[in-house]
PDB file of C-alpha atoms in Angstrom:
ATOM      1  CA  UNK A   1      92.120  62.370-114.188  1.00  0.00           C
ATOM      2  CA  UNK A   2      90.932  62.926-117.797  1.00  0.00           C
ATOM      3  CA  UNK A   3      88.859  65.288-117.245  1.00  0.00           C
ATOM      4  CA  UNK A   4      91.840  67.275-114.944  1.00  0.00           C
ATOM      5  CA  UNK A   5      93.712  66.905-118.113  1.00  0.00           C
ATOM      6  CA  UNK A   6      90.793  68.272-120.825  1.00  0.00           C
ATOM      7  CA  UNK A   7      90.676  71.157-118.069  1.00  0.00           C
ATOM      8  CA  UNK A   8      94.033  72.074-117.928  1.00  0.00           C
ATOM      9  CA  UNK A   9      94.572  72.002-121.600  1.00  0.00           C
ATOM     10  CA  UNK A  10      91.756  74.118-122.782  1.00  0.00           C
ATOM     11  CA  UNK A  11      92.981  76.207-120.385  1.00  0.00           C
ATOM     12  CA  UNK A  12      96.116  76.256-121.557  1.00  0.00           C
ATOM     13  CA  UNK A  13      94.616  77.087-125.270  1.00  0.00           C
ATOM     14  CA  UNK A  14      92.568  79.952-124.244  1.00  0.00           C
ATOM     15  CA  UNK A  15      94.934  82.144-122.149  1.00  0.00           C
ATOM     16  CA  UNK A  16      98.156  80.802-124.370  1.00  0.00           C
ATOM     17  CA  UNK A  17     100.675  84.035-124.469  1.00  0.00           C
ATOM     18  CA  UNK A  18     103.955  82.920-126.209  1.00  0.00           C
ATOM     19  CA  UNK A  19     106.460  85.262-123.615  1.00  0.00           C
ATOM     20  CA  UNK A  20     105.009  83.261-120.442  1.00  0.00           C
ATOM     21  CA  UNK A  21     103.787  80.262-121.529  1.00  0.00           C
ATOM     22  CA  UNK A  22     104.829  76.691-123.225  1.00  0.00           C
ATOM     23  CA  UNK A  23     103.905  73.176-123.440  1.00  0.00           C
ATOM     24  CA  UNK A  24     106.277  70.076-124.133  1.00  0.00           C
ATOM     25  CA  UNK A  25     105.524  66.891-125.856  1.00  0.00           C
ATOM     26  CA  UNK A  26     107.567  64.164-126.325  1.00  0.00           C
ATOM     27  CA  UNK A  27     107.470  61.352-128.738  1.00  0.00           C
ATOM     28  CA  UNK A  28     108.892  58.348-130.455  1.00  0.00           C
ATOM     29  CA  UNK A  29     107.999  56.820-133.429  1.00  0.00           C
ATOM     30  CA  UNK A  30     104.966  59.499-133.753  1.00  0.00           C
ATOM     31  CA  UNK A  31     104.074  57.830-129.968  1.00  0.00           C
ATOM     32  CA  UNK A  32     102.768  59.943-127.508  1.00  0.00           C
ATOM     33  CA  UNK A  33     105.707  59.019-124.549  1.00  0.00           C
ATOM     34  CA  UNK A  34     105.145  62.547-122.071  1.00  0.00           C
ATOM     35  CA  UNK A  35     104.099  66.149-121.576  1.00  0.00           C
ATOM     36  CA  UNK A  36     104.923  69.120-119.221  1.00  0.00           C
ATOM     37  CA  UNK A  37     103.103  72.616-119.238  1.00  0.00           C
ATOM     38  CA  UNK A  38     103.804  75.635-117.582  1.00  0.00           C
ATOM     39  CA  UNK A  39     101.995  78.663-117.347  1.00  0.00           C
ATOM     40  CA  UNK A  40     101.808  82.089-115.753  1.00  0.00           C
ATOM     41  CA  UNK A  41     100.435  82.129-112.980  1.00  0.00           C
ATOM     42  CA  UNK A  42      97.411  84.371-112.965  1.00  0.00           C
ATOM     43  CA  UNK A  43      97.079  84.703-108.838  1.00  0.00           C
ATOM     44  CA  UNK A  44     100.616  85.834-108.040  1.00  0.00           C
ATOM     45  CA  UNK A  45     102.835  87.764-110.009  1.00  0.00           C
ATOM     46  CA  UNK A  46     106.306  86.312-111.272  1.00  0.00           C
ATOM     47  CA  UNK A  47     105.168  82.922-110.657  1.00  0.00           C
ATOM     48  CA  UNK A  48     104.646  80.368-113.090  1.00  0.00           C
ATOM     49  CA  UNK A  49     102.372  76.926-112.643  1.00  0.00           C
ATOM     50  CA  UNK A  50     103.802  73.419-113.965  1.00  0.00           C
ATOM     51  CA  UNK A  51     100.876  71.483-114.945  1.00  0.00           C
ATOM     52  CA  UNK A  52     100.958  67.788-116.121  1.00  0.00           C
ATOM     53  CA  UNK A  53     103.612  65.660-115.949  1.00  0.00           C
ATOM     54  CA  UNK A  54     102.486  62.470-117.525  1.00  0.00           C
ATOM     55  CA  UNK A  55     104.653  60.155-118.466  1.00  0.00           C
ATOM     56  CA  UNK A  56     103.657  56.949-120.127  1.00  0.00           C
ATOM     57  CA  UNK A  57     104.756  53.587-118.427  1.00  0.00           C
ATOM     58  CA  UNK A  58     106.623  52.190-121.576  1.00  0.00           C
ATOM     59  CA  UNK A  59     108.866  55.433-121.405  1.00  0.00           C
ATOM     60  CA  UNK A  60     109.601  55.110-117.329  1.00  0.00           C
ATOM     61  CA  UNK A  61     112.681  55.297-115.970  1.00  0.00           C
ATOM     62  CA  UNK A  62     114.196  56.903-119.219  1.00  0.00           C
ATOM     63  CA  UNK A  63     114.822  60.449-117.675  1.00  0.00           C
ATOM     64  CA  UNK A  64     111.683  61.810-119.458  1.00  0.00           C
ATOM     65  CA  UNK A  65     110.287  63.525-116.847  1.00  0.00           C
ATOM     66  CA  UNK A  66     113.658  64.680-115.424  1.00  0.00           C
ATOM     67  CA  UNK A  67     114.305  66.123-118.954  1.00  0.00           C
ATOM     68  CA  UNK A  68     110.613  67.371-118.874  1.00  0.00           C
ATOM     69  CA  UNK A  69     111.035  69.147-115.981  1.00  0.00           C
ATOM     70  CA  UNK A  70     114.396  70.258-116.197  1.00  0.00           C
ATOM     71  CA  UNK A  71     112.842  72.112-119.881  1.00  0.00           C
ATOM     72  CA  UNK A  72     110.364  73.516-117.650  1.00  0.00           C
ATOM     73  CA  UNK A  73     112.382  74.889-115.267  1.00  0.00           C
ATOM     74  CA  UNK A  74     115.006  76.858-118.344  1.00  0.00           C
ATOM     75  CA  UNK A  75     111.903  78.070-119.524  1.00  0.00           C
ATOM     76  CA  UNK A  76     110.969  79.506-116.380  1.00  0.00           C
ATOM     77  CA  UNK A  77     113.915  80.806-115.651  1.00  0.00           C
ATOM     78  CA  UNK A  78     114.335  82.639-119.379  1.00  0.00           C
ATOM     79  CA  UNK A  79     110.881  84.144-119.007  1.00  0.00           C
ATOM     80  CA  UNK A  80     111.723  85.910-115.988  1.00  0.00           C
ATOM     81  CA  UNK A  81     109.817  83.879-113.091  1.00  0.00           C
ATOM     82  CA  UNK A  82     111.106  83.919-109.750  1.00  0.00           C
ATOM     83  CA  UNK A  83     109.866  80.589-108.798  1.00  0.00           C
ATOM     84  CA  UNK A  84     107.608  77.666-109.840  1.00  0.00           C
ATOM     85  CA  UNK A  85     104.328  75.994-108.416  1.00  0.00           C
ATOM     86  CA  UNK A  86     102.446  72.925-108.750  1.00  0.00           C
ATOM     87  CA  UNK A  87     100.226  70.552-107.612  1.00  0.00           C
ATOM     88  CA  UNK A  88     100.518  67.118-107.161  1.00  0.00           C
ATOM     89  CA  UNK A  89      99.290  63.967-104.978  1.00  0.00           C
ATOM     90  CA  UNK A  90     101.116  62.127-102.443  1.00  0.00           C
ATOM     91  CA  UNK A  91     100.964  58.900-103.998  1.00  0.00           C
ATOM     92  CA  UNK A  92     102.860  60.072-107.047  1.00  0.00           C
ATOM     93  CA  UNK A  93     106.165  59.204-105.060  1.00  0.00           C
ATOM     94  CA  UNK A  94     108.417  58.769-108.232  1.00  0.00           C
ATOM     95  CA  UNK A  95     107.288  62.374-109.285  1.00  0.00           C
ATOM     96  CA  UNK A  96     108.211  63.494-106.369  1.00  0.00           C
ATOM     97  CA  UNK A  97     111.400  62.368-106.312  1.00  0.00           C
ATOM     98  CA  UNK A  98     111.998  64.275-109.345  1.00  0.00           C
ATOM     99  CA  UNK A  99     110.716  67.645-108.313  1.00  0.00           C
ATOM    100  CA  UNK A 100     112.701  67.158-105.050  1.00  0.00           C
ATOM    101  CA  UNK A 101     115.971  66.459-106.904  1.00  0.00           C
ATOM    102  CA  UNK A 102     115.133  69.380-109.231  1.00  0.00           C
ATOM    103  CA  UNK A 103     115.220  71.503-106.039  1.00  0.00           C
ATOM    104  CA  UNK A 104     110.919  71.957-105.584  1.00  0.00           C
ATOM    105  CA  UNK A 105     110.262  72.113-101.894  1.00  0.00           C
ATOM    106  CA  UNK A 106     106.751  70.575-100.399  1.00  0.00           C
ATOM    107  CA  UNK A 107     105.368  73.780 -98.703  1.00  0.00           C
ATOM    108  CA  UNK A 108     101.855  72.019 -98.261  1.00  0.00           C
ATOM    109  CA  UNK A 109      99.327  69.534 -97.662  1.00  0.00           C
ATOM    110  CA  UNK A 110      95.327  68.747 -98.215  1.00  0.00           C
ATOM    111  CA  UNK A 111      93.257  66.074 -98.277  1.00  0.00           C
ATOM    112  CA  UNK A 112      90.756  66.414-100.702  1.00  0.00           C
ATOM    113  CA  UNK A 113      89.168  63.446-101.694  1.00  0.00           C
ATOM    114  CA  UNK A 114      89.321  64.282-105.501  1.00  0.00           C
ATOM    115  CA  UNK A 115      91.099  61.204-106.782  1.00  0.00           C
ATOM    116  CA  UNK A 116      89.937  58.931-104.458  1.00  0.00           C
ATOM    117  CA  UNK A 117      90.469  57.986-100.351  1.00  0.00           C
ATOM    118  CA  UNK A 118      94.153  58.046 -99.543  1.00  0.00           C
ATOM    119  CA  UNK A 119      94.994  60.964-101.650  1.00  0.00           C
ATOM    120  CA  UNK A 120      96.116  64.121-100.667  1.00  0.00           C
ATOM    121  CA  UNK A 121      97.230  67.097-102.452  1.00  0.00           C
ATOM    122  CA  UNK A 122     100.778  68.732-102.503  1.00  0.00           C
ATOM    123  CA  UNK A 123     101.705  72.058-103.393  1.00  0.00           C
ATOM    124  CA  UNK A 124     105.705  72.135-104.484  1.00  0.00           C
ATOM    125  CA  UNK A 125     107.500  75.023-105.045  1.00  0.00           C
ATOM    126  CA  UNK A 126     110.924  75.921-106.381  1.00  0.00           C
ATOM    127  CA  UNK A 127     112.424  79.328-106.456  1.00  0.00           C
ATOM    128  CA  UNK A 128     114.414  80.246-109.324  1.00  0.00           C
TER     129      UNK A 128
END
């Protein structure tokens, strides 16, 4: 997962444009609580990518990553997307919970083996 997370934020630093992209981090008490990131994506036009959701287990059940995503989502919308992917696993049920009751439909499955036996990847996707 680290290394997921080193990817996706270099990558993040070296195609950063301030009009389509934007990264969120929340905090208490200079404490790193959660993040969301969302980019353009470079595959399909007007479509952005929410990467990372982490959210740290002292700052569950808060609404962080409801707030998170719901940030996301105005962002996406200001922009001037006309929807929202991501990626997730299928054992992340609390996340997605949230991107269900944010309106993100599951459009697919794959098992990939990448985290471990048992997971299985899940593209979301919300139209704006």
């Amino acid at each position: 997962m680290e290394a997921l997370v080193c990817k996706v934020g270099a990558e993040f630093l070296d195609n950063y444009d301030a009009s389509t992209d934007r990264c969120w981090i929340a905090e208490r008490n200079d404490e790193f609580l959660g993040c969301i990131v969302l980019v353009r994506d470079r595959d399909a036009s007007n479509t952005a990518k929410l990467r990372l959701l982490p959210v740290e287990p002292s700052a569950r059940g808060l609404g962080l990553g409801r707030a998170l995503i719901e940030q996301c989502t105005q962002f996406a919308r200001e922009a001037g997307y006309v929807r929202v992917r991501l990626w997730t696993q299928n054992v992340l049920v609390s996340a997605r919970r949230l991107y269900a009751k944010k309106g993100y439909k599951h459009v697919s499955s794959e098992d990939h083996g990448v985290f471990g036996e048992g997971h299985c990847g899940e593209c979301w996707e919300l139209v704006l």
